[in-house]
């Protein structure tokens, strides 16, 4: 799976965002990346702040537009 083009995101945040776009939710992302769900939630918080969005759906829309 290729990483989405996401300016300002760390490589791991881009990976999390890509899995979100792929259709995985927090638990699935955590299992795929061998992370704790809390770590994924923290990454999602950072992604929302950097992309200036409020929901997972908005993250998906923004990442797909890049």
PDB file of N, CA, C and O in Angstrom:
ATOM      1  N   UNK A   1       0.848  -1.184   0.000  1.00  0.00           N
ATOM      2  CA  UNK A   1       0.000   0.000   0.000  1.00  0.00           C
ATOM      3  C   UNK A   1       0.887   1.239   0.000  1.00  0.00           C
ATOM      4  O   UNK A   1       1.814   1.340   0.781  1.00  0.00           O
ATOM      5  N   UNK A   2       0.610   2.151  -0.886  1.00  0.00           N
ATOM      6  CA  UNK A   2       1.403   3.373  -0.948  1.00  0.00           C
ATOM      7  C   UNK A   2       0.852   4.402   0.029  1.00  0.00           C
ATOM      8  O   UNK A   2      -0.331   4.425   0.337  1.00  0.00           O
ATOM      9  N   UNK A   3       1.752   5.238   0.494  1.00  0.00           N
ATOM     10  CA  UNK A   3       1.354   6.287   1.432  1.00  0.00           C
ATOM     11  C   UNK A   3       0.674   7.423   0.690  1.00  0.00           C
ATOM     12  O   UNK A   3       1.095   7.788  -0.406  1.00  0.00           O
ATOM     13  N   UNK A   4      -0.358   8.003   1.313  1.00  0.00           N
ATOM     14  CA  UNK A   4      -0.982   9.159   0.669  1.00  0.00           C
ATOM     15  C   UNK A   4      -0.071  10.367   0.754  1.00  0.00           C
ATOM     16  O   UNK A   4       0.772  10.462   1.640  1.00  0.00           O
ATOM     17  N   UNK A   5      -0.212  11.301  -0.180  1.00  0.00           N
ATOM     18  CA  UNK A   5       0.545  12.549  -0.131  1.00  0.00           C
ATOM     19  C   UNK A   5      -0.129  13.449   0.891  1.00  0.00           C
ATOM     20  O   UNK A   5      -1.240  13.913   0.681  1.00  0.00           O
ATOM     21  N   UNK A   6       0.532  13.645   2.011  1.00  0.00           N
ATOM     22  CA  UNK A   6      -0.060  14.442   3.087  1.00  0.00           C
ATOM     23  C   UNK A   6       0.992  15.391   3.629  1.00  0.00           C
ATOM     24  O   UNK A   6       1.891  14.977   4.348  1.00  0.00           O
ATOM     25  N   UNK A   7       0.887  16.647   3.272  1.00  0.00           N
ATOM     26  CA  UNK A   7       1.866  17.622   3.724  1.00  0.00           C
ATOM     27  C   UNK A   7       1.720  17.877   5.207  1.00  0.00           C
ATOM     28  O   UNK A   7       0.626  17.998   5.730  1.00  0.00           O
ATOM     29  N   UNK A   8       2.851  17.918   5.873  1.00  0.00           N
ATOM     30  CA  UNK A   8       2.872  18.243   7.290  1.00  0.00           C
ATOM     31  C   UNK A   8       2.709  17.066   8.231  1.00  0.00           C
ATOM     32  O   UNK A   8       2.923  17.213   9.419  1.00  0.00           O
ATOM     33  N   UNK A   9       2.347  15.908   7.729  1.00  0.00           N
ATOM     34  CA  UNK A   9       2.183  14.739   8.586  1.00  0.00           C
ATOM     35  C   UNK A   9       3.493  13.968   8.664  1.00  0.00           C
ATOM     36  O   UNK A   9       4.247  13.911   7.695  1.00  0.00           O
ATOM     37  N   UNK A  10       3.733  13.362   9.829  1.00  0.00           N
ATOM     38  CA  UNK A  10       4.885  12.483   9.954  1.00  0.00           C
ATOM     39  C   UNK A  10       4.619  11.227   9.125  1.00  0.00           C
ATOM     40  O   UNK A  10       3.467  10.954   8.757  1.00  0.00           O
ATOM     41  N   UNK A  11       5.660  10.457   8.826  1.00  0.00           N
ATOM     42  CA  UNK A  11       5.426   9.207   8.086  1.00  0.00           C
ATOM     43  C   UNK A  11       4.416   8.283   8.776  1.00  0.00           C
ATOM     44  O   UNK A  11       3.566   7.679   8.122  1.00  0.00           O
ATOM     45  N   UNK A  12       4.461   8.198  10.101  1.00  0.00           N
ATOM     46  CA  UNK A  12       3.527   7.325  10.819  1.00  0.00           C
ATOM     47  C   UNK A  12       2.107   7.883  10.757  1.00  0.00           C
ATOM     48  O   UNK A  12       1.149   7.130  10.573  1.00  0.00           O
ATOM     49  N   UNK A  13       1.955   9.202  10.887  1.00  0.00           N
ATOM     50  CA  UNK A  13       0.632   9.819  10.772  1.00  0.00           C
ATOM     51  C   UNK A  13       0.058   9.595   9.376  1.00  0.00           C
ATOM     52  O   UNK A  13      -1.127   9.312   9.234  1.00  0.00           O
ATOM     53  N   UNK A  14       0.909   9.701   8.365  1.00  0.00           N
ATOM     54  CA  UNK A  14       0.461   9.457   6.990  1.00  0.00           C
ATOM     55  C   UNK A  14       0.022   8.009   6.825  1.00  0.00           C
ATOM     56  O   UNK A  14      -0.967   7.725   6.143  1.00  0.00           O
ATOM     57  N   UNK A  15       0.740   7.101   7.476  1.00  0.00           N
ATOM     58  CA  UNK A  15       0.384   5.683   7.424  1.00  0.00           C
ATOM     59  C   UNK A  15      -0.977   5.445   8.086  1.00  0.00           C
ATOM     60  O   UNK A  15      -1.830   4.744   7.540  1.00  0.00           O
ATOM     61  N   UNK A  16      -1.193   6.054   9.247  1.00  0.00           N
ATOM     62  CA  UNK A  16      -2.472   5.939   9.954  1.00  0.00           C
ATOM     63  C   UNK A  16      -3.591   6.529   9.098  1.00  0.00           C
ATOM     64  O   UNK A  16      -4.659   5.922   8.944  1.00  0.00           O
ATOM     65  N   UNK A  17      -3.354   7.701   8.523  1.00  0.00           N
ATOM     66  CA  UNK A  17      -4.361   8.337   7.666  1.00  0.00           C
ATOM     67  C   UNK A  17      -4.679   7.458   6.463  1.00  0.00           C
ATOM     68  O   UNK A  17      -5.847   7.321   6.074  1.00  0.00           O
ATOM     69  N   UNK A  18      -3.658   6.845   5.880  1.00  0.00           N
ATOM     70  CA  UNK A  18      -3.868   5.967   4.737  1.00  0.00           C
ATOM     71  C   UNK A  18      -4.721   4.763   5.085  1.00  0.00           C
ATOM     72  O   UNK A  18      -5.597   4.354   4.315  1.00  0.00           O
ATOM     73  N   UNK A  19      -4.492   4.194   6.264  1.00  0.00           N
ATOM     74  CA  UNK A  19      -5.296   3.050   6.696  1.00  0.00           C
ATOM     75  C   UNK A  19      -6.731   3.472   6.992  1.00  0.00           C
ATOM     76  O   UNK A  19      -7.669   2.713   6.750  1.00  0.00           O
ATOM     77  N   UNK A  20      -6.900   4.687   7.480  1.00  0.00           N
ATOM     78  CA  UNK A  20      -8.239   5.215   7.713  1.00  0.00           C
ATOM     79  C   UNK A  20      -8.978   5.352   6.378  1.00  0.00           C
ATOM     80  O   UNK A  20     -10.138   4.945   6.256  1.00  0.00           O
ATOM     81  N   UNK A  21      -8.304   5.871   5.381  1.00  0.00           N
ATOM     82  CA  UNK A  21      -8.886   5.996   4.040  1.00  0.00           C
ATOM     83  C   UNK A  21      -9.210   4.614   3.481  1.00  0.00           C
ATOM     84  O   UNK A  21     -10.225   4.423   2.817  1.00  0.00           O
ATOM     85  N   UNK A  22      -8.364   3.641   3.774  1.00  0.00           N
ATOM     86  CA  UNK A  22      -8.546   2.265   3.306  1.00  0.00           C
ATOM     87  C   UNK A  22      -9.775   1.614   3.950  1.00  0.00           C
ATOM     88  O   UNK A  22     -10.271   0.615   3.477  1.00  0.00           O
ATOM     89  N   UNK A  23     -10.281   2.208   5.042  1.00  0.00           N
ATOM     90  CA  UNK A  23     -11.503   1.705   5.656  1.00  0.00           C
ATOM     91  C   UNK A  23     -11.344   1.132   7.051  1.00  0.00           C
ATOM     92  O   UNK A  23     -12.320   0.691   7.650  1.00  0.00           O
ATOM     93  N   UNK A  24     -10.122   1.149   7.573  1.00  0.00           N
ATOM     94  CA  UNK A  24      -9.922   0.629   8.924  1.00  0.00           C
ATOM     95  C   UNK A  24     -10.260   1.692   9.958  1.00  0.00           C
ATOM     96  O   UNK A  24     -10.070   2.885   9.716  1.00  0.00           O
ATOM     97  N   UNK A  25     -10.745   1.238  11.085  1.00  0.00           N
ATOM     98  CA  UNK A  25     -11.007   2.143  12.199  1.00  0.00           C
ATOM     99  C   UNK A  25      -9.890   1.963  13.226  1.00  0.00           C
ATOM    100  O   UNK A  25      -8.952   1.202  13.012  1.00  0.00           O
ATOM    101  N   UNK A  26      -9.994   2.631  14.337  1.00  0.00           N
ATOM    102  CA  UNK A  26      -8.935   2.694  15.342  1.00  0.00           C
ATOM    103  C   UNK A  26      -8.384   1.307  15.703  1.00  0.00           C
ATOM    104  O   UNK A  26      -7.175   1.085  15.658  1.00  0.00           O
ATOM    105  N   UNK A  27      -9.234   0.384  16.048  1.00  0.00           N
ATOM    106  CA  UNK A  27      -8.771  -0.942  16.478  1.00  0.00           C
ATOM    107  C   UNK A  27      -8.059  -1.674  15.346  1.00  0.00           C
ATOM    108  O   UNK A  27      -7.019  -2.297  15.550  1.00  0.00           O
ATOM    109  N   UNK A  28      -8.611  -1.593  14.142  1.00  0.00           N
ATOM    110  CA  UNK A  28      -7.995  -2.241  12.991  1.00  0.00           C
ATOM    111  C   UNK A  28      -6.648  -1.636  12.640  1.00  0.00           C
ATOM    112  O   UNK A  28      -5.705  -2.354  12.279  1.00  0.00           O
ATOM    113  N   UNK A  29      -6.558  -0.317  12.741  1.00  0.00           N
ATOM    114  CA  UNK A  29      -5.284   0.369  12.489  1.00  0.00           C
ATOM    115  C   UNK A  29      -4.263  -0.069  13.525  1.00  0.00           C
ATOM    116  O   UNK A  29      -3.117  -0.382  13.196  1.00  0.00           O
ATOM    117  N   UNK A  30      -4.684  -0.126  14.785  1.00  0.00           N
ATOM    118  CA  UNK A  30      -3.791  -0.537  15.868  1.00  0.00           C
ATOM    119  C   UNK A  30      -3.264  -1.951  15.634  1.00  0.00           C
ATOM    120  O   UNK A  30      -2.061  -2.210  15.774  1.00  0.00           O
ATOM    121  N   UNK A  31      -4.133  -2.863  15.248  1.00  0.00           N
ATOM    122  CA  UNK A  31      -3.711  -4.245  15.008  1.00  0.00           C
ATOM    123  C   UNK A  31      -2.775  -4.334  13.807  1.00  0.00           C
ATOM    124  O   UNK A  31      -1.787  -5.058  13.837  1.00  0.00           O
ATOM    125  N   UNK A  32      -3.076  -3.595  12.763  1.00  0.00           N
ATOM    126  CA  UNK A  32      -2.257  -3.623  11.554  1.00  0.00           C
ATOM    127  C   UNK A  32      -0.855  -3.087  11.809  1.00  0.00           C
ATOM    128  O   UNK A  32       0.129  -3.643  11.305  1.00  0.00           O
ATOM    129  N   UNK A  33      -0.763  -2.018  12.597  1.00  0.00           N
ATOM    130  CA  UNK A  33       0.530  -1.371  12.838  1.00  0.00           C
ATOM    131  C   UNK A  33       1.192  -1.822  14.137  1.00  0.00           C
ATOM    132  O   UNK A  33       2.249  -1.297  14.507  1.00  0.00           O
ATOM    133  N   UNK A  34       0.570  -2.770  14.835  1.00  0.00           N
ATOM    134  CA  UNK A  34       1.095  -3.272  16.116  1.00  0.00           C
ATOM    135  C   UNK A  34       1.267  -2.138  17.126  1.00  0.00           C
ATOM    136  O   UNK A  34       2.316  -1.983  17.749  1.00  0.00           O
ATOM    137  N   UNK A  35       0.210  -1.319  17.245  1.00  0.00           N
ATOM    138  CA  UNK A  35       0.185  -0.210  18.187  1.00  0.00           C
ATOM    139  C   UNK A  35      -0.964  -0.410  19.163  1.00  0.00           C
ATOM    140  O   UNK A  35      -1.887  -1.178  18.909  1.00  0.00           O
ATOM    141  N   UNK A  36      -0.910   0.312  20.256  1.00  0.00           N
ATOM    142  CA  UNK A  36      -2.031   0.352  21.182  1.00  0.00           C
ATOM    143  C   UNK A  36      -3.101   1.270  20.590  1.00  0.00           C
ATOM    144  O   UNK A  36      -2.776   2.266  19.934  1.00  0.00           O
ATOM    145  N   UNK A  37      -4.382   0.962  20.817  1.00  0.00           N
ATOM    146  CA  UNK A  37      -5.448   1.840  20.317  1.00  0.00           C
ATOM    147  C   UNK A  37      -5.292   3.289  20.787  1.00  0.00           C
ATOM    148  O   UNK A  37      -5.585   4.219  20.030  1.00  0.00           O
ATOM    149  N   UNK A  38      -4.796   3.482  21.989  1.00  0.00           N
ATOM    150  CA  UNK A  38      -4.580   4.840  22.497  1.00  0.00           C
ATOM    151  C   UNK A  38      -3.550   5.604  21.686  1.00  0.00           C
ATOM    152  O   UNK A  38      -3.674   6.813  21.477  1.00  0.00           O
ATOM    153  N   UNK A  39      -2.541   4.892  21.205  1.00  0.00           N
ATOM    154  CA  UNK A  39      -1.524   5.517  20.361  1.00  0.00           C
ATOM    155  C   UNK A  39      -2.136   5.934  19.029  1.00  0.00           C
ATOM    156  O   UNK A  39      -1.855   7.023  18.520  1.00  0.00           O
ATOM    157  N   UNK A  40      -2.981   5.091  18.482  1.00  0.00           N
ATOM    158  CA  UNK A  40      -3.660   5.426  17.220  1.00  0.00           C
ATOM    159  C   UNK A  40      -4.555   6.641  17.434  1.00  0.00           C
ATOM    160  O   UNK A  40      -4.578   7.554  16.600  1.00  0.00           O
ATOM    161  N   UNK A  41      -5.293   6.674  18.543  1.00  0.00           N
ATOM    162  CA  UNK A  41      -6.155   7.834  18.825  1.00  0.00           C
ATOM    163  C   UNK A  41      -5.324   9.112  18.921  1.00  0.00           C
ATOM    164  O   UNK A  41      -5.733  10.170  18.436  1.00  0.00           O
ATOM    165  N   UNK A  42      -4.138   9.016  19.521  1.00  0.00           N
ATOM    166  CA  UNK A  42      -3.264  10.184  19.619  1.00  0.00           C
ATOM    167  C   UNK A  42      -2.796  10.627  18.231  1.00  0.00           C
ATOM    168  O   UNK A  42      -2.798  11.817  17.915  1.00  0.00           O
ATOM    169  N   UNK A  43      -2.413   9.665  17.389  1.00  0.00           N
ATOM    170  CA  UNK A  43      -2.034  10.000  16.016  1.00  0.00           C
ATOM    171  C   UNK A  43      -3.205  10.683  15.294  1.00  0.00           C
ATOM    172  O   UNK A  43      -3.006  11.670  14.587  1.00  0.00           O
ATOM    173  N   UNK A  44      -4.415  10.159  15.469  1.00  0.00           N
ATOM    174  CA  UNK A  44      -5.581  10.750  14.820  1.00  0.00           C
ATOM    175  C   UNK A  44      -5.837  12.171  15.319  1.00  0.00           C
ATOM    176  O   UNK A  44      -6.230  13.046  14.538  1.00  0.00           O
ATOM    177  N   UNK A  45      -5.594  12.408  16.592  1.00  0.00           N
ATOM    178  CA  UNK A  45      -5.731  13.766  17.137  1.00  0.00           C
ATOM    179  C   UNK A  45      -4.741  14.700  16.455  1.00  0.00           C
ATOM    180  O   UNK A  45      -5.094  15.813  16.047  1.00  0.00           O
ATOM    181  N   UNK A  46      -3.486  14.253  16.321  1.00  0.00           N
ATOM    182  CA  UNK A  46      -2.465  15.080  15.665  1.00  0.00           C
ATOM    183  C   UNK A  46      -2.823  15.329  14.193  1.00  0.00           C
ATOM    184  O   UNK A  46      -2.642  16.438  13.691  1.00  0.00           O
ATOM    185  N   UNK A  47      -3.329  14.290  13.531  1.00  0.00           N
ATOM    186  CA  UNK A  47      -3.727  14.421  12.129  1.00  0.00           C
ATOM    187  C   UNK A  47      -4.852  15.438  11.985  1.00  0.00           C
ATOM    188  O   UNK A  47      -4.808  16.304  11.106  1.00  0.00           O
ATOM    189  N   UNK A  48      -5.863  15.343  12.865  1.00  0.00           N
ATOM    190  CA  UNK A  48      -6.987  16.299  12.806  1.00  0.00           C
ATOM    191  C   UNK A  48      -6.488  17.726  12.987  1.00  0.00           C
ATOM    192  O   UNK A  48      -6.928  18.638  12.276  1.00  0.00           O
ATOM    193  N   UNK A  49      -5.577  17.937  13.914  1.00  0.00           N
ATOM    194  CA  UNK A  49      -5.044  19.287  14.147  1.00  0.00           C
ATOM    195  C   UNK A  49      -4.266  19.796  12.941  1.00  0.00           C
ATOM    196  O   UNK A  49      -4.418  20.943  12.529  1.00  0.00           O
ATOM    197  N   UNK A  50      -3.410  18.941  12.388  1.00  0.00           N
ATOM    198  CA  UNK A  50      -2.572  19.363  11.264  1.00  0.00           C
ATOM    199  C   UNK A  50      -3.382  19.611  10.000  1.00  0.00           C
ATOM    200  O   UNK A  50      -3.043  20.492   9.210  1.00  0.00           O
ATOM    201  N   UNK A  51      -4.428  18.829   9.793  1.00  0.00           N
ATOM    202  CA  UNK A  51      -5.259  19.001   8.603  1.00  0.00           C
ATOM    203  C   UNK A  51      -6.419  19.966   8.830  1.00  0.00           C
ATOM    204  O   UNK A  51      -7.183  20.242   7.911  1.00  0.00           O
ATOM    205  N   UNK A  52      -6.549  20.457  10.064  1.00  0.00           N
ATOM    206  CA  UNK A  52      -7.596  21.398  10.464  1.00  0.00           C
ATOM    207  C   UNK A  52      -8.977  20.822  10.127  1.00  0.00           C
ATOM    208  O   UNK A  52      -9.763  21.408   9.387  1.00  0.00           O
ATOM    209  N   UNK A  53      -9.246  19.633  10.670  1.00  0.00           N
ATOM    210  CA  UNK A  53     -10.539  18.973  10.517  1.00  0.00           C
ATOM    211  C   UNK A  53     -10.985  18.474  11.886  1.00  0.00           C
ATOM    212  O   UNK A  53     -10.218  18.504  12.849  1.00  0.00           O
ATOM    213  N   UNK A  54     -12.236  17.991  11.960  1.00  0.00           N
ATOM    214  CA  UNK A  54     -12.775  17.573  13.251  1.00  0.00           C
ATOM    215  C   UNK A  54     -13.177  16.110  13.321  1.00  0.00           C
ATOM    216  O   UNK A  54     -13.337  15.578  14.417  1.00  0.00           O
ATOM    217  N   UNK A  55     -13.367  15.464  12.196  1.00  0.00           N
ATOM    218  CA  UNK A  55     -13.856  14.089  12.217  1.00  0.00           C
ATOM    219  C   UNK A  55     -13.005  13.185  11.321  1.00  0.00           C
ATOM    220  O   UNK A  55     -12.264  13.667  10.461  1.00  0.00           O
ATOM    221  N   UNK A  56     -13.164  11.884  11.518  1.00  0.00           N
ATOM    222  CA  UNK A  56     -12.472  10.911  10.673  1.00  0.00           C
ATOM    223  C   UNK A  56     -12.922  11.055   9.222  1.00  0.00           C
ATOM    224  O   UNK A  56     -12.109  10.944   8.300  1.00  0.00           O
ATOM    225  N   UNK A  57     -14.194  11.323   9.010  1.00  0.00           N
ATOM    226  CA  UNK A  57     -14.708  11.500   7.647  1.00  0.00           C
ATOM    227  C   UNK A  57     -14.024  12.680   6.957  1.00  0.00           C
ATOM    228  O   UNK A  57     -13.704  12.618   5.769  1.00  0.00           O
ATOM    229  N   UNK A  58     -13.786  13.738   7.708  1.00  0.00           N
ATOM    230  CA  UNK A  58     -13.100  14.903   7.136  1.00  0.00           C
ATOM    231  C   UNK A  58     -11.638  14.580   6.827  1.00  0.00           C
ATOM    232  O   UNK A  58     -11.089  15.078   5.839  1.00  0.00           O
ATOM    233  N   UNK A  59     -11.002  13.766   7.681  1.00  0.00           N
ATOM    234  CA  UNK A  59      -9.620  13.332   7.398  1.00  0.00           C
ATOM    235  C   UNK A  59      -9.612  12.588   6.065  1.00  0.00           C
ATOM    236  O   UNK A  59      -8.786  12.857   5.196  1.00  0.00           O
ATOM    237  N   UNK A  60     -10.541  11.665   5.890  1.00  0.00           N
ATOM    238  CA  UNK A  60     -10.619  10.875   4.665  1.00  0.00           C
ATOM    239  C   UNK A  60     -10.792  11.780   3.452  1.00  0.00           C
ATOM    240  O   UNK A  60     -10.086  11.644   2.453  1.00  0.00           O
ATOM    241  N   UNK A  61     -11.730  12.726   3.547  1.00  0.00           N
ATOM    242  CA  UNK A  61     -11.978  13.651   2.426  1.00  0.00           C
ATOM    243  C   UNK A  61     -10.725  14.444   2.089  1.00  0.00           C
ATOM    244  O   UNK A  61     -10.370  14.623   0.922  1.00  0.00           O
ATOM    245  N   UNK A  62     -10.050  14.953   3.114  1.00  0.00           N
ATOM    246  CA  UNK A  62      -8.869  15.793   2.898  1.00  0.00           C
ATOM    247  C   UNK A  62      -7.730  14.984   2.295  1.00  0.00           C
ATOM    248  O   UNK A  62      -7.056  15.442   1.379  1.00  0.00           O
ATOM    249  N   UNK A  63      -7.508  13.776   2.825  1.00  0.00           N
ATOM    250  CA  UNK A  63      -6.416  12.937   2.327  1.00  0.00           C
ATOM    251  C   UNK A  63      -6.690  12.502   0.890  1.00  0.00           C
ATOM    252  O   UNK A  63      -5.794  12.502   0.050  1.00  0.00           O
ATOM    253  N   UNK A  64      -7.929  12.150   0.591  1.00  0.00           N
ATOM    254  CA  UNK A  64      -8.273  11.746  -0.774  1.00  0.00           C
ATOM    255  C   UNK A  64      -8.111  12.900  -1.759  1.00  0.00           C
ATOM    256  O   UNK A  64      -7.800  12.684  -2.921  1.00  0.00           O
ATOM    257  N   UNK A  65      -8.286  14.116  -1.287  1.00  0.00           N
ATOM    258  CA  UNK A  65      -8.152  15.289  -2.151  1.00  0.00           C
ATOM    259  C   UNK A  65      -6.689  15.641  -2.436  1.00  0.00           C
ATOM    260  O   UNK A  65      -6.413  16.338  -3.411  1.00  0.00           O
ATOM    261  N   UNK A  66      -5.775  15.154  -1.599  1.00  0.00           N
ATOM    262  CA  UNK A  66      -4.346  15.500  -1.783  1.00  0.00           C
ATOM    263  C   UNK A  66      -3.710  14.686  -2.883  1.00  0.00           C
ATOM    264  O   UNK A  66      -3.895  13.623  -3.167  1.00  0.00           O
TER     265      UNK A  66
END
